[in-house]
Structure formats: structure tokens, C-alpha cells
Coordinates of C-alpha atoms in Angstrom, one line a residue:
M9 CA 3.7 11.5 -51.2
G10 CA 7.2 10.9 -50.1
L11 CA 10.3 11.9 -52.1
L12 CA 11.6 8.4 -52.9
P13 CA 8.2 6.9 -54.0
G14 CA 7.6 10.0 -56.1
L15 CA 10.9 9.7 -57.8
L16 CA 10.4 6.0 -58.5
L17 CA 7.0 6.7 -60.1
L18 CA 8.5 9.5 -62.2
S19 CA 11.4 7.2 -63.3
Q20 CA 9.0 4.5 -64.4
L21 CA 6.9 6.9 -66.5
T22 CA 10.0 8.4 -68.1
A23 CA 11.4 4.9 -68.9
I24 CA 8.2 4.0 -70.6
T25 CA 8.1 7.2 -72.5
Y26 CA 11.7 7.2 -73.7
G27 CA 12.2 3.4 -74.0
H28 CA 15.3 3.3 -71.8
P29 CA 16.0 3.8 -68.0
I30 CA 16.3 7.4 -66.8
L31 CA 17.8 8.4 -63.5
E32 CA 15.8 10.7 -61.2
A33 CA 17.4 12.7 -58.4
P34 CA 16.9 16.2 -56.8
E35 CA 19.4 19.0 -57.5
S36 CA 20.3 19.5 -53.9
V37 CA 19.9 17.9 -50.5
T38 CA 20.5 19.5 -47.0
G39 CA 21.6 17.4 -44.1
P40 CA 22.2 18.3 -40.4
W41 CA 25.7 18.5 -39.0
K42 CA 26.5 15.4 -37.0
G43 CA 23.3 13.9 -38.3
D44 CA 22.3 11.5 -41.1
V45 CA 21.1 12.2 -44.7
T46 CA 19.9 10.3 -47.7
I47 CA 20.8 11.4 -51.2
P48 CA 18.0 10.1 -53.5
C49 CA 18.7 8.4 -56.8
T50 CA 16.2 6.1 -58.6
Y51 CA 15.3 4.7 -62.0
G52 CA 12.4 2.9 -63.6
L53 CA 12.6 -0.8 -64.5
L54 CA 12.3 -1.9 -68.1
P55 CA 12.1 -5.5 -69.5
G56 CA 15.4 -6.6 -70.9
Y57 CA 17.5 -4.0 -69.1
T58 CA 19.8 -5.4 -66.5
Q59 CA 21.8 -3.3 -63.9
V60 CA 25.5 -4.2 -64.1
L61 CA 27.3 -1.4 -62.3
V62 CA 26.5 1.4 -59.8
K63 CA 28.9 4.2 -58.9
W64 CA 28.8 7.1 -56.5
L65 CA 31.4 9.8 -57.0
V66 CA 32.2 13.0 -55.1
Q67 CA 33.7 16.1 -56.5
R68 CA 37.2 16.8 -55.0
Y69 CA 38.7 20.0 -56.3
S70 CA 38.5 19.5 -60.1
D71 CA 38.2 15.8 -60.5
P72 CA 35.5 13.4 -59.3
V73 CA 36.6 10.6 -57.0
T74 CA 34.8 7.2 -56.7
I75 CA 33.7 6.6 -53.1
F76 CA 31.3 3.6 -53.7
L77 CA 31.1 0.8 -56.3
R78 CA 28.6 -2.0 -56.7
D79 CA 29.2 -4.7 -59.3
S80 CA 28.6 -8.5 -59.6
S81 CA 31.1 -9.2 -56.8
G82 CA 29.3 -7.0 -54.3
D83 CA 29.6 -3.5 -52.6
H84 CA 33.0 -1.7 -52.3
I85 CA 33.8 1.5 -50.4
Q86 CA 36.7 3.1 -52.1
Q87 CA 37.6 5.8 -49.6
A88 CA 38.6 5.2 -46.0
K89 CA 36.9 8.4 -44.9
Y90 CA 33.4 6.9 -45.7
R91 CA 33.9 3.4 -44.2
G92 CA 31.4 2.6 -41.6
R93 CA 29.1 5.5 -42.4
L94 CA 28.1 5.0 -46.0
H95 CA 25.4 2.6 -47.2
L96 CA 23.4 1.9 -50.3
N97 CA 19.9 0.6 -50.5
Q98 CA 19.5 -3.1 -51.5
E99 CA 15.8 -3.8 -50.8
I100 CA 14.0 -1.8 -53.5
P101 CA 14.8 -2.6 -57.2
G102 CA 15.6 0.6 -59.0
D103 CA 16.5 2.5 -55.8
V104 CA 20.3 3.2 -55.6
S105 CA 20.0 6.1 -53.1
L106 CA 23.1 6.8 -50.9
Q107 CA 22.8 7.1 -47.1
L108 CA 25.5 9.0 -45.3
N109 CA 25.8 9.0 -41.5
V110 CA 27.4 11.5 -39.1
L111 CA 27.7 14.4 -41.5
E112 CA 30.8 16.6 -41.2
M113 CA 31.1 20.0 -42.6
D114 CA 33.7 18.9 -45.2
D115 CA 31.1 16.5 -46.6
R116 CA 29.6 19.4 -48.4
S117 CA 30.1 18.8 -52.1
H118 CA 28.6 17.6 -55.4
Y119 CA 27.8 13.9 -55.5
T120 CA 27.3 11.9 -58.8
C121 CA 25.0 8.9 -59.1
E122 CA 26.1 6.8 -62.1
V123 CA 24.3 3.5 -63.3
T124 CA 25.2 1.2 -66.1
W125 CA 22.7 -1.2 -67.7
Q126 CA 22.9 -4.0 -70.3
T127 CA 20.4 -3.7 -73.1
P128 CA 18.5 -6.6 -74.7
D129 CA 20.9 -6.6 -77.7
G130 CA 24.0 -6.9 -75.4
K131 CA 25.1 -3.3 -75.4
Q132 CA 25.6 -1.1 -72.3
V133 CA 23.9 2.2 -71.4
V134 CA 25.3 4.6 -68.8
R135 CA 23.3 7.4 -67.1
D136 CA 24.4 9.7 -64.3
K137 CA 22.9 12.5 -62.1
I138 CA 24.7 15.2 -60.0
I139 CA 23.3 16.2 -56.6
E140 CA 24.6 18.9 -54.3
L141 CA 24.9 18.1 -50.7
R142 CA 24.6 20.9 -48.2
V143 CA 25.5 20.5 -44.5
Q144 CA 24.3 23.0 -41.9
K145 CA 24.2 23.2 -38.2
L146 CA 20.6 23.0 -37.0
S147 CA 19.5 24.8 -33.9
V148 CA 17.9 22.9 -31.1
S149 CA 14.1 22.4 -31.2
K150 CA 11.8 22.7 -28.2
P151 CA 12.4 19.5 -26.1
T152 CA 9.6 17.2 -25.1
V153 CA 9.3 15.3 -21.8
T154 CA 8.1 11.8 -21.6
S155 CA 7.7 9.2 -18.8
G156 CA 9.5 5.9 -18.8
S157 CA 6.5 4.1 -17.2
S158 CA 3.0 3.3 -18.1
Y159 CA 1.9 5.1 -14.9
G160 CA 2.6 8.4 -16.6
F161 CA 3.5 11.2 -14.2
T162 CA 1.6 9.8 -11.2
V163 CA 3.3 6.8 -9.6
P164 CA 3.2 5.0 -6.3
Q165 CA 5.9 5.5 -3.7
G166 CA 8.8 3.1 -3.9
M167 CA 8.6 2.6 -7.7
R168 CA 11.7 3.1 -9.9
I169 CA 10.8 5.6 -12.7
S170 CA 12.5 8.0 -15.1
L171 CA 11.6 11.2 -17.0
Q172 CA 13.2 11.7 -20.4
C173 CA 13.9 14.9 -22.3
H174 CA 14.5 14.9 -26.0
A175 CA 15.1 17.6 -28.6
Q176 CA 16.0 17.7 -32.3
G177 CA 19.1 19.5 -33.7
S178 CA 22.7 19.2 -34.5
P179 CA 24.6 17.3 -31.9
P180 CA 25.9 17.5 -29.3
I181 CA 22.9 18.6 -27.3
S182 CA 23.2 19.1 -23.6
Y183 CA 20.2 18.8 -21.2
V184 CA 19.6 20.1 -17.7
W185 CA 16.7 19.3 -15.4
Y186 CA 15.1 21.7 -13.0
K187 CA 12.5 21.5 -10.2
E188 CA 10.3 24.5 -9.5
Q189 CA 10.0 25.8 -6.0
A190 CA 7.1 27.3 -4.0
N191 CA 6.6 31.0 -3.4
N192 CA 8.1 32.0 -6.8
Q193 CA 11.6 31.0 -5.8
E194 CA 14.3 30.1 -8.3
P195 CA 14.1 26.6 -9.7
I196 CA 16.8 24.2 -8.4
K197 CA 18.9 22.1 -10.7
V198 CA 18.4 18.4 -10.1
A199 CA 20.3 16.7 -13.0
A200 CA 22.5 17.4 -16.0
L201 CA 21.4 14.4 -18.1
S202 CA 18.7 13.8 -20.7
T203 CA 17.1 11.3 -18.4
L204 CA 16.0 12.1 -14.8
F205 CA 16.0 8.9 -12.6
F206 CA 14.1 8.3 -9.4
K207 CA 15.5 5.2 -7.6
P208 CA 13.0 4.8 -6.0
A209 CA 10.4 7.6 -6.0
V210 CA 9.5 9.0 -2.6
L211 CA 6.9 11.5 -1.5
A212 CA 9.5 14.4 -1.5
D213 CA 10.0 13.9 -5.2
S214 CA 6.6 15.2 -6.0
G215 CA 6.6 18.6 -7.8
S216 CA 6.9 20.4 -11.1
Y217 CA 9.8 19.6 -13.4
F218 CA 11.1 20.9 -16.7
C219 CA 14.2 20.5 -18.8
I220 CA 16.4 22.8 -21.0
A221 CA 18.1 21.7 -24.2
K222 CA 21.1 23.5 -25.6
G223 CA 23.1 22.9 -28.8
R224 CA 26.1 24.5 -30.5
V225 CA 23.8 26.5 -32.8
G226 CA 21.0 28.7 -31.7
S227 CA 19.6 29.5 -28.3
E228 CA 18.6 27.0 -25.6
Q229 CA 15.1 25.7 -25.5
R230 CA 12.9 25.0 -22.5
S231 CA 10.3 22.2 -22.3
D232 CA 6.8 22.5 -20.9
T233 CA 6.5 22.0 -17.1
V234 CA 5.2 18.6 -16.1
K235 CA 3.7 17.8 -12.7
F236 CA 5.2 14.7 -11.1
V237 CA 3.1 13.2 -8.3
V238 CA 4.2 10.4 -6.0
K239 CA 1.3 8.7 -4.2
D240 CA 1.6 7.4 -0.6
S241 CA 2.0 3.6 -0.6
F242 CA -0.5 1.3 1.2
K243 CA -0.3 1.7 5.0
P244 CA -0.8 -1.4 7.1
P245 CA -3.7 -1.3 9.5
K246 CA -2.8 -1.0 13.1
I247 CA -3.9 -3.9 15.4
K248 CA -4.5 -3.0 19.0
T249 CA -2.5 -4.9 21.6
E250 CA -4.7 -7.3 23.6
T251 CA -3.9 -9.3 26.7
L252 CA -5.0 -12.9 26.4
S253 CA -5.2 -15.4 29.2
S254 CA -4.4 -19.1 29.0
T255 CA -8.2 -19.9 28.5
E256 CA -8.7 -17.5 25.7
A257 CA -7.7 -18.1 22.1
P258 CA -6.2 -15.4 19.9
I259 CA -8.8 -14.3 17.3
S260 CA -8.1 -11.8 14.4
T261 CA -10.7 -9.9 12.5
Q262 CA -8.3 -9.0 9.7
L263 CA -6.4 -11.9 8.4
P264 CA -5.6 -15.4 9.7
L265 CA -3.0 -15.4 12.4
A266 CA -0.2 -17.8 12.9
V267 CA -1.0 -20.6 15.5
T268 CA 0.6 -19.7 18.8
S269 CA 0.6 -21.9 22.0
T270 CA -0.6 -20.3 25.2
T271 CA 0.9 -20.7 28.7
N272 CA -0.5 -20.4 32.2
Q273 CA 0.7 -16.9 32.5
S274 CA -0.9 -13.9 30.7
W275 CA 0.9 -12.6 27.6
N276 CA 0.6 -9.8 25.1
Q277 CA 0.2 -10.3 21.3
T278 CA 0.6 -7.6 18.6
G279 CA -0.1 -8.1 14.9
E280 CA 2.0 -6.8 12.0
V281 CA 0.8 -6.6 8.4
D282 CA 3.3 -7.3 5.6
Q283 CA 2.7 -4.6 3.2
Y284 CA 4.3 -6.4 0.3
H285 CA 2.6 -9.8 0.7
G286 CA -0.6 -8.8 2.5
T287 CA -0.3 -11.3 5.4
T288 CA -0.6 -10.8 9.1
I289 CA 2.3 -12.0 11.3
T290 CA 1.8 -12.6 15.1
G291 CA 4.2 -13.1 17.9
P292 CA 7.9 -12.4 17.8
G293 CA 8.6 -14.6 14.8
K294 CA 7.2 -15.1 11.3
D295 CA 5.7 -18.1 9.6
L296 CA 8.2 -20.7 8.5
P297 CA 8.4 -21.8 4.9
I298 CA 6.4 -24.9 4.1
F299 CA 9.5 -27.0 3.2
A300 CA 11.0 -26.1 6.7
I301 CA 7.8 -27.3 8.4
I302 CA 7.9 -30.6 6.4
L303 CA 11.5 -31.1 7.3
I304 CA 10.9 -30.6 11.0
I305 CA 7.9 -33.0 11.0
S306 CA 10.0 -35.6 9.2
L307 CA 12.8 -35.4 11.7
C308 CA 10.4 -35.6 14.6
C309 CA 8.8 -38.8 13.1
L310 CA 12.2 -40.3 12.6
V311 CA 13.2 -39.7 16.2
V312 CA 10.0 -41.2 17.6
F313 CA 10.3 -44.3 15.4
T314 CA 13.9 -44.8 16.5
M315 CA 13.1 -44.5 20.2
V316 CA 10.2 -46.9 19.9
Y317 CA 12.4 -49.5 18.1
I318 CA 15.1 -49.2 20.8
M319 CA 12.6 -49.7 23.6
L320 CA 11.1 -52.8 21.9
C321 CA 14.6 -54.3 21.4
R322 CA 15.4 -53.6 25.1
K323 CA 12.1 -55.1 26.3
T324 CA 12.7 -58.3 24.2
S325 CA 16.2 -58.7 25.5
Q326 CA 15.1 -58.3 29.1
Q327 CA 12.3 -60.9 28.6
E328 CA 14.7 -63.5 27.1
H329 CA 17.1 -62.9 30.0
V330 CA 14.3 -63.5 32.6
N331 CA 13.3 -66.7 30.8
E332 CA 16.9 -67.9 30.8
V333 CA 17.3 -67.3 34.5
A334 CA 14.0 -69.1 35.3
R335 CA 15.2 -72.1 33.3
M336 CA 18.5 -72.2 35.1
N337 CA 16.8 -72.0 38.5
A338 CA 14.4 -74.8 37.7
R339 CA 17.3 -77.0 36.5
E340 CA 19.3 -76.4 39.8
A341 CA 16.2 -77.1 41.9
S342 CA 15.7 -80.4 40.0
N343 CA 19.3 -81.4 40.4
S344 CA 19.3 -80.8 44.2
Q345 CA 16.2 -83.0 44.8
E346 CA 17.5 -85.9 42.8
T347 CA 19.7 -88.5 44.5
T348 CA 21.1 -91.7 43.5
R349 CA 21.7 -94.7 45.6
V350 CA 24.4 -97.0 44.4
A351 CA 24.6 -100.5 45.7
I352 CA 27.6 -102.5 44.9
F353 CA 26.9 -106.0 44.4
A354 CA 29.8 -108.4 44.1
S355 CA 29.5 -111.9 42.9
D356 CA 32.2 -114.4 43.7
C357 CA 34.5 -111.6 44.9
S358 CA 34.0 -111.8 48.7
S359 CA 33.0 -114.6 51.0
D360 CA 32.0 -113.7 54.5
E361 CA 32.9 -110.0 54.7
S362 CA 30.3 -107.6 56.0
A363 CA 28.5 -105.2 53.7
L364 CA 30.3 -102.2 54.9
Q365 CA 34.0 -102.1 55.6
V366 CA 36.5 -99.5 56.3
L367 CA 38.8 -99.1 53.4
G368 CA 42.2 -100.5 54.0
N369 CA 45.3 -101.8 52.3
N370 CA 44.3 -105.4 52.3
Y371 CA 44.1 -106.1 48.6
S372 CA 43.3 -109.5 47.1
D373 CA 45.1 -110.9 44.2
K374 CA 42.0 -112.9 43.3
P375 CA 40.3 -111.5 40.3
C376 CA 36.6 -110.7 40.4
L377 CA 34.5 -113.1 38.5
G378 CA 31.2 -111.3 38.5
Q379 CA 29.8 -108.2 36.7
E380 CA 29.8 -104.9 38.7
Y381 CA 26.9 -102.5 38.3
Q382 CA 25.7 -99.2 39.7
T383 CA 22.0 -98.8 40.3
M384 CA 20.6 -95.2 39.8
T385 CA 17.1 -94.6 41.0
H386 CA 15.3 -91.3 40.4
P387 CA 13.1 -89.9 43.1
N388 CA 9.9 -90.4 41.1
G389 CA 10.7 -94.1 40.5
D390 CA 10.0 -93.8 36.8
K391 CA 13.2 -95.5 35.6
T392 CA 16.3 -97.3 36.9
C393 CA 19.7 -97.3 35.3
L394 CA 22.6 -99.8 35.7
L395 CA 26.1 -98.4 35.5
N396 CA 29.5 -99.9 35.4
T397 CA 31.2 -99.2 38.7
A398 CA 34.6 -99.5 40.3
P399 CA 35.3 -102.7 42.4
I400 CA 35.0 -101.1 45.8
D401 CA 32.5 -101.6 48.6
Y402 CA 31.0 -98.3 49.6
E403 CA 27.8 -96.2 48.9
V404 CA 28.1 -93.2 46.4
L405 CA 25.9 -90.2 45.7
A406 CA 26.0 -89.1 42.0
S407 CA 24.4 -86.3 40.2
E408 CA 22.1 -86.7 37.2
G409 CA 24.5 -84.9 34.9
K410 CA 27.3 -87.5 35.4
S411 CA 25.1 -90.7 34.9
V412 CA 24.6 -92.5 31.7
C413 CA 21.2 -94.2 31.1

């Protein structure tokens, strides 16, 4: 049974026996220098009794000095020397033990645990207990060596691992790591820390190690020797170099090889196994990531579609140009074959003049009384047009584009 549970049980029995709370605490407590210590102080709970005040006092010269106070407003540390390293239990009712951290030699003294309760009839009851605190420098215990990995002391090559050395005693404690040598030679010093790191572990790190712990009090202590083994990592299988012709396809009996195009000339191919991913790589390069392959395929498709579209547009434009040229040629041919005979008929304008005369300056002041027309006949004879013509006597050839039907 632990010290505190035993004191709580004893306090409860005493309170039941005497009818009021009774403090229970040991006469003395010993703590390690630069270490932590708990000064026990407990009492049994009784119905109707309420804790109203807790004090811890330390004997300084002839008068006690309050170093800790707990009341309805909370906890209060009264001395600056104890701030940050003095605590009081709050979890267990009836336990008012004092915890003191980082003990100094001048912490040795008599400490008083004082508790005040309020009784059911409204009165107050005060009880106290004096405990002597002793501080001593503890010598270093035999250190122990542990591994910082689940592999223990046998690890694969390339792994990051550490060996830890730990000892009990008054701080500060210094640690030194040694590695034993073959043929009974003197061990060599490899580190001056509590933790020996391997970043990463290699085959040359295999061997026997031990650590030595030394404190301010007592002699140095040596740990047991541990055998540290670094296993050889997985070696990739060697693939023989084969000469393949253009008619042969590369075949691998180990893992699938990357697809490689062949040429008319012979070439050599060597395989390399990635020891970290377990894949076989062929040729001078490695496999591209899947997203790079998708990107390349997309770009190729875009280029192909663009070229096809441009070719279709050019073909359509050329065809329209050919059709336009054909239409123009047909129109010119049709215009060249068409002729128009124009006969000028005059009524009441001339009397006995011949049909054809050479144009001269003999004008007549007599107005024409008849209608003048121009007859336009197409070669096919389908239709004939009559046009208004000038009052002259000659034969004119006109094109189809300047006639009005």
C-alpha cells in the first residue's frame, strides 16, 4: 500500500474514532537534490465539517513563515523563492500534500501543514502537523540502454535510429557513449550525450556499445553492453545486357519493362531495379508520371485537330475559287458568241436615200415623224427586243450587258 492511500485510510479511521478531523503526516521526508519531493499531509472527511483554510509554513530561524495559503479566493504563494516550483494537490478531497520541485540544499527545514475546518455548529477547528524535510545528494544509479525504435537493436541499413542511456540520481548527470573494439583494444568514445544518434545507420555502425553515467555524488556507473546490428538493405538483382535486333521485342522475366521503340540498327538494353519502389526501369530514361503522359496526349490531339481544320478550310476555299473562275469563263464565252443586229428603220424621215450612206455634215431641219427602234436578236432566236435608238443610219453591234429587254 502506498504512503498517501495509507495516510488517507488512517485519517478516516481516526476522524470516525475521535469525532473530528485529524491530520496525518510522516515525521520526516527525504528528497533528492535537484529533484522533486512530495511532503504528505491528509485528513479524513466528516459530515458537517467544511475545509475553509489551508496553510503551509516553513521554519526560518526561530519563527515560522507562511509559504502557501489556500482560501475561498484560491491558492496563493507567499514567498518568491517558491514560485513556479511549489504545488498543492486539488484532485483528492482530504489530501493537502505539498509538492516541491527542483530541491535545493537550503530547502532543508521543518514544514508545518495547518488546516482549518468549520464545524456543524459554526465554530472553527484548527489542526497542524510538522514534517522535517531532508535534502541529500544521491549518487548515480546503474544506467540502462534502450532503443528508440520498434526494431530493437537490429535495424536495416539506411534507417534513422537512436540509442538512449538513462540513470537515476541527483542532477546534473553526464553521459558518455563508447564502442568496443576487436582484439581487446580500448573502446573508442563515440558521443558525449544521453542519446546516441545514427542518421542513418550504415553497416559500419554495427558493433557493441555501452554508456557511462556520472553525477556530482558517488562514482560513475557503466551500463550493460548492447550489440547493435545493421542489416544489409535489399540489393537489386542484376539484369544481363542483351543485344536485341529490330525484329526482336524486349522481354523481361523480372518485372514489366517500359515500352521502347526499336530501330533498324541493333541496340543494347540494360535493366535497373529501383530499390525503393520495386520497379524495373529500361533504357536511358525512366517512366513519365501519368499526368505528364495525359498532358502530352492532349497536346498531340489538339495539334492534329487544328491541322485537319486548317486543311478543310483551305480545301473549301480553293473549291469556291475554282467554281467562281468556271462561272466567269462560261459568262465570257457566252458573251463572245452573242451578236446583235440593229436595223434602223425610219419612217417619214428620208425619201429616196439609199440604205447605207457615208456619214456627212448634211443635216436636215425636218423633224422625224416616226418611231426609231433597235432590234436585238439572240443567236438562238428565242426572243427579240426592240430598243430606242439614235436617228442615224448605220449598223451597230451591241453586247448583251448593255441591252434592255
